[in-house]
Amino acid sequence: MTRILLLGGTTEASRLARALAESGSDAIFSYAGRTGAPVAQPLPMRIGGFGGVAGLIDYLRRERITHLIDATHPFAAQMSRNTIAACAETGVPLIALERQAWVAGQGDDWRVVPDVEAAVAALPGTPARVFLATGKQGLEPFAAKPQHHYLLRLVDPPEAPLPLPQTSVVIARGPFEAGADADLMRAHGITHIVAKNAGGAGAEAKMHAARALGLPVVLIDRPALPPRRVVGSVEEVLGWLAHTGTERGV
Ligand SMILES: NC(=O)c1ccc[n+]([C@@H]2O[C@H](COP(=O)([O-])OP(=O)(O)OC[C@H]3O[C@@H](n4cnc5c(N)ncnc54)[C@H](OP(=O)(O)O)[C@@H]3O)[C@@H](O)[C@H]2O)c1
């Protein structure tokens, strides 16, 4: 019997959840629990961490999971590393559903950096107005450049005081649209954008808006992960499920 654990938190995961529900699959959808009101799913849901690799191994065994699908965000590297380790230990087949990274086109002014610290260093010394489009995690390092005004777009209102002295906060959940993002950047007098190379159409709006406005983007590259099976579409995951037996499952 196939029993799937789907790790979510992305548009692609929600799309896959719909396909699994429509096909009557026995699947559990897992959220980290980072947002106040996660998008409802047409599958049984669980919310919260597993407790590291050991906790995930326990969960896979206890729930008799036969297939693990990692459809977390490309920057959710800890969770993805844990899936690789837990599946190696238990023999549960693993597949990652991951969107393609964005590639610079004509008119883009990107400075690609390896991590958040390098993004801070890439911002100018003179005061700027920065659209810090990286979510609520990883804001602290930008306190090293307090001379800038930071525009933040967050899913939930911040619960604690922000670590940055000059901010504007917009509460919104994607997908976004390029025209509206350009209006937002104009309204806030944005001069620089900091983004993660998340990939995907909904988050790409700000990149199109930056191009249209001729604004420089400091783009944080994806974290490197150990080798694993990765596909880019829901259909490929469904094909893998159909052709990957359960005999190696726990
Ligand atoms: N990072 C981003 O930029 C970003 C953007 C959009 C959405 N998200 C989504 O937000 C969630 C958290 O991202 P993150 O960057 O904080 O992840 P992370 O740093 O890789 O994960 C930290 C810990 O959170 C728990 N966790 C993460 N995803 C989980 C899931 N789907 N189900 C159950 N536990 C999960 C795990 O805890 P245990 O070790 O206790 O199991 C994991 O070790 C992910 O589901 C991701 O898809 C992230």
Coordinates of C-alpha atoms and ligand atoms in Angstrom, one line a residue:
M1 CA 0.0 0.0 0.0
T2 CA 1.3 3.4 -1.0
R3 CA 1.3 6.0 1.8
I4 CA 2.8 9.4 0.9
L5 CA 4.2 12.2 3.0
L6 CA 4.2 15.5 1.2
L7 CA 6.2 18.3 2.7
G8 CA 4.7 21.6 1.6
G9 CA 4.8 25.3 2.0
T10 CA 4.9 26.2 -1.7
T11 CA 2.4 26.7 -4.6
E12 CA 3.8 23.6 -6.2
A13 CA 3.1 21.5 -3.1
S14 CA -0.5 22.8 -3.0
R15 CA -0.9 21.9 -6.7
L16 CA 0.4 18.4 -6.1
A17 CA -1.9 18.0 -3.1
R18 CA -4.8 18.7 -5.3
A19 CA -3.7 16.1 -7.8
L20 CA -3.1 13.5 -5.1
A21 CA -6.5 14.2 -3.6
E22 CA -8.2 13.9 -7.0
S23 CA -6.5 10.5 -7.6
G24 CA -7.6 9.3 -4.2
S25 CA -4.1 8.8 -2.9
D26 CA -3.3 8.0 0.7
A27 CA -1.2 11.1 1.5
I28 CA -0.4 13.4 4.4
F29 CA 0.4 17.1 3.9
S30 CA 3.0 18.6 6.3
Y31 CA 3.5 22.3 7.1
A32 CA 6.3 23.7 9.2
G33 CA 3.7 26.0 10.8
R34 CA 5.5 29.3 10.0
T35 CA 2.4 31.2 9.0
G36 CA -0.7 32.0 11.1
A37 CA -3.3 30.7 8.7
P38 CA -1.7 28.2 6.3
V39 CA -3.6 27.5 3.1
A40 CA -6.1 24.7 3.6
Q41 CA -5.3 21.4 1.7
P42 CA -7.5 18.7 0.3
L43 CA -5.5 16.1 2.2
P44 CA -5.1 15.3 5.9
M45 CA -2.7 17.8 7.4
R46 CA -0.1 17.8 10.1
I47 CA 1.7 21.0 11.3
G48 CA 5.1 21.5 12.9
G49 CA 8.6 20.1 12.8
F50 CA 9.3 16.4 13.2
G51 CA 12.2 16.9 15.6
G52 CA 15.2 16.7 13.3
V53 CA 16.4 13.7 11.3
A54 CA 15.7 11.3 14.2
G55 CA 12.1 12.6 14.6
L56 CA 11.5 12.3 10.9
I57 CA 12.8 8.7 10.8
D58 CA 10.4 7.9 13.7
Y59 CA 7.5 9.6 11.9
L60 CA 8.2 7.7 8.6
R61 CA 8.2 4.4 10.5
R62 CA 5.2 5.2 12.8
E63 CA 3.0 6.4 9.9
R64 CA 4.3 3.6 7.6
I65 CA 5.2 6.1 4.9
T66 CA 6.2 4.5 1.6
H67 CA 7.1 7.6 -0.4
L68 CA 8.4 11.0 0.6
I69 CA 7.9 14.1 -1.6
D70 CA 9.9 17.2 -0.6
A71 CA 8.0 20.1 -2.1
T72 CA 9.4 22.7 0.3
H73 CA 10.8 26.0 -0.8
P74 CA 14.2 25.9 -2.4
F75 CA 15.6 27.9 0.6
A76 CA 14.2 25.4 3.1
A77 CA 17.5 23.7 3.1
Q78 CA 17.5 22.2 6.6
M79 CA 14.2 20.3 6.0
S80 CA 15.5 19.1 2.6
R81 CA 18.8 17.9 4.2
N82 CA 16.8 16.0 6.8
T83 CA 14.7 14.3 4.2
I84 CA 17.8 13.0 2.4
A85 CA 19.3 11.7 5.6
A86 CA 16.0 10.1 6.9
C87 CA 15.3 8.4 3.6
A88 CA 18.9 7.1 3.3
E89 CA 18.4 5.5 6.8
T90 CA 14.9 4.1 6.3
G91 CA 15.0 3.2 2.5
V92 CA 11.9 5.3 1.9
P93 CA 12.1 6.6 -1.7
L94 CA 12.5 10.4 -2.0
I95 CA 11.7 12.9 -4.7
A96 CA 11.9 16.7 -4.6
L97 CA 9.5 18.9 -6.6
E98 CA 11.4 22.1 -7.2
R99 CA 10.8 25.0 -9.4
Q100 CA 13.5 26.2 -11.9
A101 CA 15.7 29.0 -10.6
W102 CA 15.3 32.3 -12.4
V103 CA 17.8 33.2 -15.1
A104 CA 18.8 36.8 -16.0
G105 CA 17.4 38.2 -19.2
Q106 CA 18.0 41.3 -21.2
G107 CA 17.6 44.4 -19.1
D108 CA 18.2 42.7 -15.8
D109 CA 20.7 44.2 -13.5
W110 CA 21.4 41.4 -11.0
R111 CA 24.3 40.9 -8.6
V112 CA 24.2 37.3 -7.6
V113 CA 25.5 36.6 -4.0
P114 CA 25.8 33.3 -2.1
D115 CA 24.1 34.2 1.1
V116 CA 22.3 36.8 3.2
E117 CA 25.6 38.2 4.6
A118 CA 26.9 38.7 1.1
A119 CA 23.6 40.5 0.2
V120 CA 24.1 42.9 3.1
A121 CA 27.7 43.6 1.9
A122 CA 26.4 44.2 -1.7
L123 CA 24.2 47.0 -0.6
P124 CA 25.7 50.5 -0.9
G125 CA 27.1 52.5 2.0
T126 CA 25.1 55.6 1.2
P127 CA 21.4 55.6 2.3
A128 CA 19.1 53.7 -0.1
R129 CA 15.5 52.5 -0.1
V130 CA 15.6 48.8 -0.3
F131 CA 12.8 46.3 -1.0
L132 CA 13.9 43.5 1.2
A133 CA 11.8 40.7 -0.4
T134 CA 13.2 37.8 1.5
G135 CA 10.5 37.1 4.0
K136 CA 10.6 37.4 7.8
Q137 CA 13.6 35.1 8.3
G138 CA 17.1 36.5 7.9
L139 CA 16.3 40.1 8.6
E140 CA 18.9 40.5 11.4
P141 CA 22.0 40.7 9.3
F142 CA 20.6 43.8 7.5
A143 CA 20.8 45.7 10.9
A144 CA 24.5 46.1 9.9
K145 CA 23.3 48.6 7.4
P146 CA 20.8 50.7 9.4
Q147 CA 21.2 53.7 7.1
H148 CA 18.8 52.2 4.6
H149 CA 15.1 52.3 4.7
Y150 CA 13.7 48.7 4.2
L151 CA 10.4 47.8 2.6
L152 CA 9.3 44.4 3.9
R153 CA 6.5 42.3 2.5
L154 CA 5.3 39.7 5.0
V155 CA 2.6 37.1 5.2
D156 CA 1.7 37.8 8.8
P157 CA 2.1 41.1 10.8
P158 CA 5.4 40.9 12.8
E159 CA 4.9 39.6 16.3
A160 CA 8.1 41.0 17.7
P161 CA 9.8 44.4 17.1
L162 CA 11.7 44.3 13.8
P163 CA 15.5 44.3 14.1
L164 CA 15.8 47.2 11.5
P165 CA 15.4 50.8 12.5
Q166 CA 13.7 52.2 9.4
T167 CA 11.0 50.0 7.8
S168 CA 7.7 50.0 6.0
V169 CA 5.8 46.8 6.2
V170 CA 3.2 45.5 3.7
I171 CA 1.2 42.4 4.7
A172 CA 0.4 40.3 1.6
R173 CA 0.5 36.7 0.4
G174 CA 1.6 35.8 -3.1
P175 CA 1.2 35.1 -6.0
F176 CA 2.0 38.7 -7.0
E177 CA 1.7 40.6 -10.3
A178 CA 4.4 42.6 -12.0
G179 CA 2.4 45.8 -12.6
A180 CA 1.3 45.9 -9.0
D181 CA 4.8 45.2 -7.8
A182 CA 6.1 48.1 -9.9
D183 CA 3.5 50.4 -8.4
L184 CA 4.5 49.3 -4.9
M185 CA 8.2 50.0 -5.7
R186 CA 7.4 53.4 -7.2
A187 CA 5.2 54.3 -4.3
H188 CA 8.0 53.5 -1.8
G189 CA 10.7 55.2 -3.9
I190 CA 12.7 51.9 -4.0
T191 CA 16.3 52.1 -5.3
H192 CA 17.5 48.5 -4.7
I193 CA 15.8 45.0 -4.4
V194 CA 17.1 42.1 -2.3
A195 CA 15.6 38.8 -3.3
K196 CA 16.2 35.0 -3.0
N197 CA 16.3 33.1 -6.3
A198 CA 13.1 31.2 -5.3
G199 CA 12.0 30.6 -8.9
G200 CA 8.3 30.3 -9.7
A201 CA 5.9 32.7 -11.5
G202 CA 4.2 34.3 -8.5
A203 CA 7.4 35.4 -6.8
E204 CA 8.9 36.5 -10.1
A205 CA 6.7 39.6 -10.4
K206 CA 9.2 41.7 -8.4
M207 CA 11.9 40.6 -10.8
H208 CA 9.9 41.7 -13.8
A209 CA 9.0 45.0 -12.0
A210 CA 12.7 45.6 -11.2
R211 CA 13.5 45.1 -14.9
A212 CA 10.8 47.5 -16.0
L213 CA 11.9 50.1 -13.5
G214 CA 15.7 49.6 -14.3
L215 CA 16.4 48.8 -10.6
P216 CA 19.4 46.7 -9.4
V217 CA 18.6 43.4 -7.7
V218 CA 20.9 41.7 -5.2
L219 CA 19.9 38.1 -5.7
I220 CA 20.7 35.4 -3.1
D221 CA 21.6 32.1 -4.7
R222 CA 20.0 28.8 -3.7
P223 CA 21.7 26.8 -0.9
A224 CA 23.6 23.7 -2.2
L225 CA 22.2 20.3 -1.2
P226 CA 23.5 16.8 -1.4
P227 CA 22.5 14.9 -4.6
R228 CA 18.8 13.8 -4.7
R229 CA 16.2 13.1 -7.3
V230 CA 14.6 16.4 -8.4
V231 CA 11.8 17.0 -10.9
G232 CA 10.1 20.2 -11.9
S233 CA 6.4 19.3 -12.4
V234 CA 3.5 17.6 -10.7
E235 CA 3.2 15.2 -13.6
E236 CA 6.7 14.0 -13.1
V237 CA 6.0 13.3 -9.5
L238 CA 2.9 11.4 -10.3
G239 CA 4.9 9.3 -12.9
W240 CA 7.5 8.6 -10.3
L241 CA 4.9 7.5 -7.8
A242 CA 3.4 5.1 -10.4
H243 CA 6.7 3.5 -11.1
T244 CA 8.4 3.5 -7.8
G245 CA 7.5 0.4 -5.8
T246 CA 6.8 0.2 -2.1
E247 CA 9.0 -2.8 -1.4
R248 CA 11.8 -0.5 -0.1
G249 CA 9.5 1.4 2.2
V250 CA 9.3 0.8 5.9
Ligands
LIG1 N1 12.8 29.7 3.4 C1 12.0 30.4 2.6 O1 12.4 31.4 2.0 C2 10.5 29.9 2.4 C3 9.7 30.7 1.6 C4 8.4 30.3 1.4 C5 7.9 29.2 2.1 N2 8.7 28.5 2.9 C6 8.2 27.3 3.6 O2 8.2 27.5 5.0 C7 8.6 26.3 5.7 C8 9.8 26.6 6.6 O3 10.9 27.0 5.8 P1 12.3 27.2 6.4 O4 13.2 27.9 5.4 O5 12.2 27.7 7.8 O6 12.7 25.7 6.5 P2 14.1 25.0 7.1 O7 15.0 26.1 7.6 O8 14.6 24.1 6.0 O9 13.5 24.1 8.2 C9 13.7 24.3 9.6 C10 12.9 23.3 10.3 O10 11.5 23.5 10.1 C11 10.7 22.3 10.1 N3 10.1 22.2 8.7 C12 10.4 22.9 7.6 N4 9.5 22.6 6.6 C13 8.6 21.7 7.2 C14 7.5 21.0 6.7 N5 7.0 21.2 5.4 N6 6.8 20.2 7.5 C15 7.2 20.0 8.8 N7 8.3 20.6 9.3 C16 9.0 21.5 8.5 C17 11.8 21.2 10.3 O11 11.8 21.0 11.7 P3 12.3 19.6 12.3 O12 13.8 19.6 12.1 O13 11.9 19.7 13.7 O14 11.6 18.5 11.6 C18 13.0 21.9 9.8 O15 14.2 21.3 10.3 C19 8.8 25.3 4.6 O16 7.7 24.4 4.6 C20 9.0 26.0 3.3 O17 8.4 25.3 2.2 C21 10.0 28.8 3.1

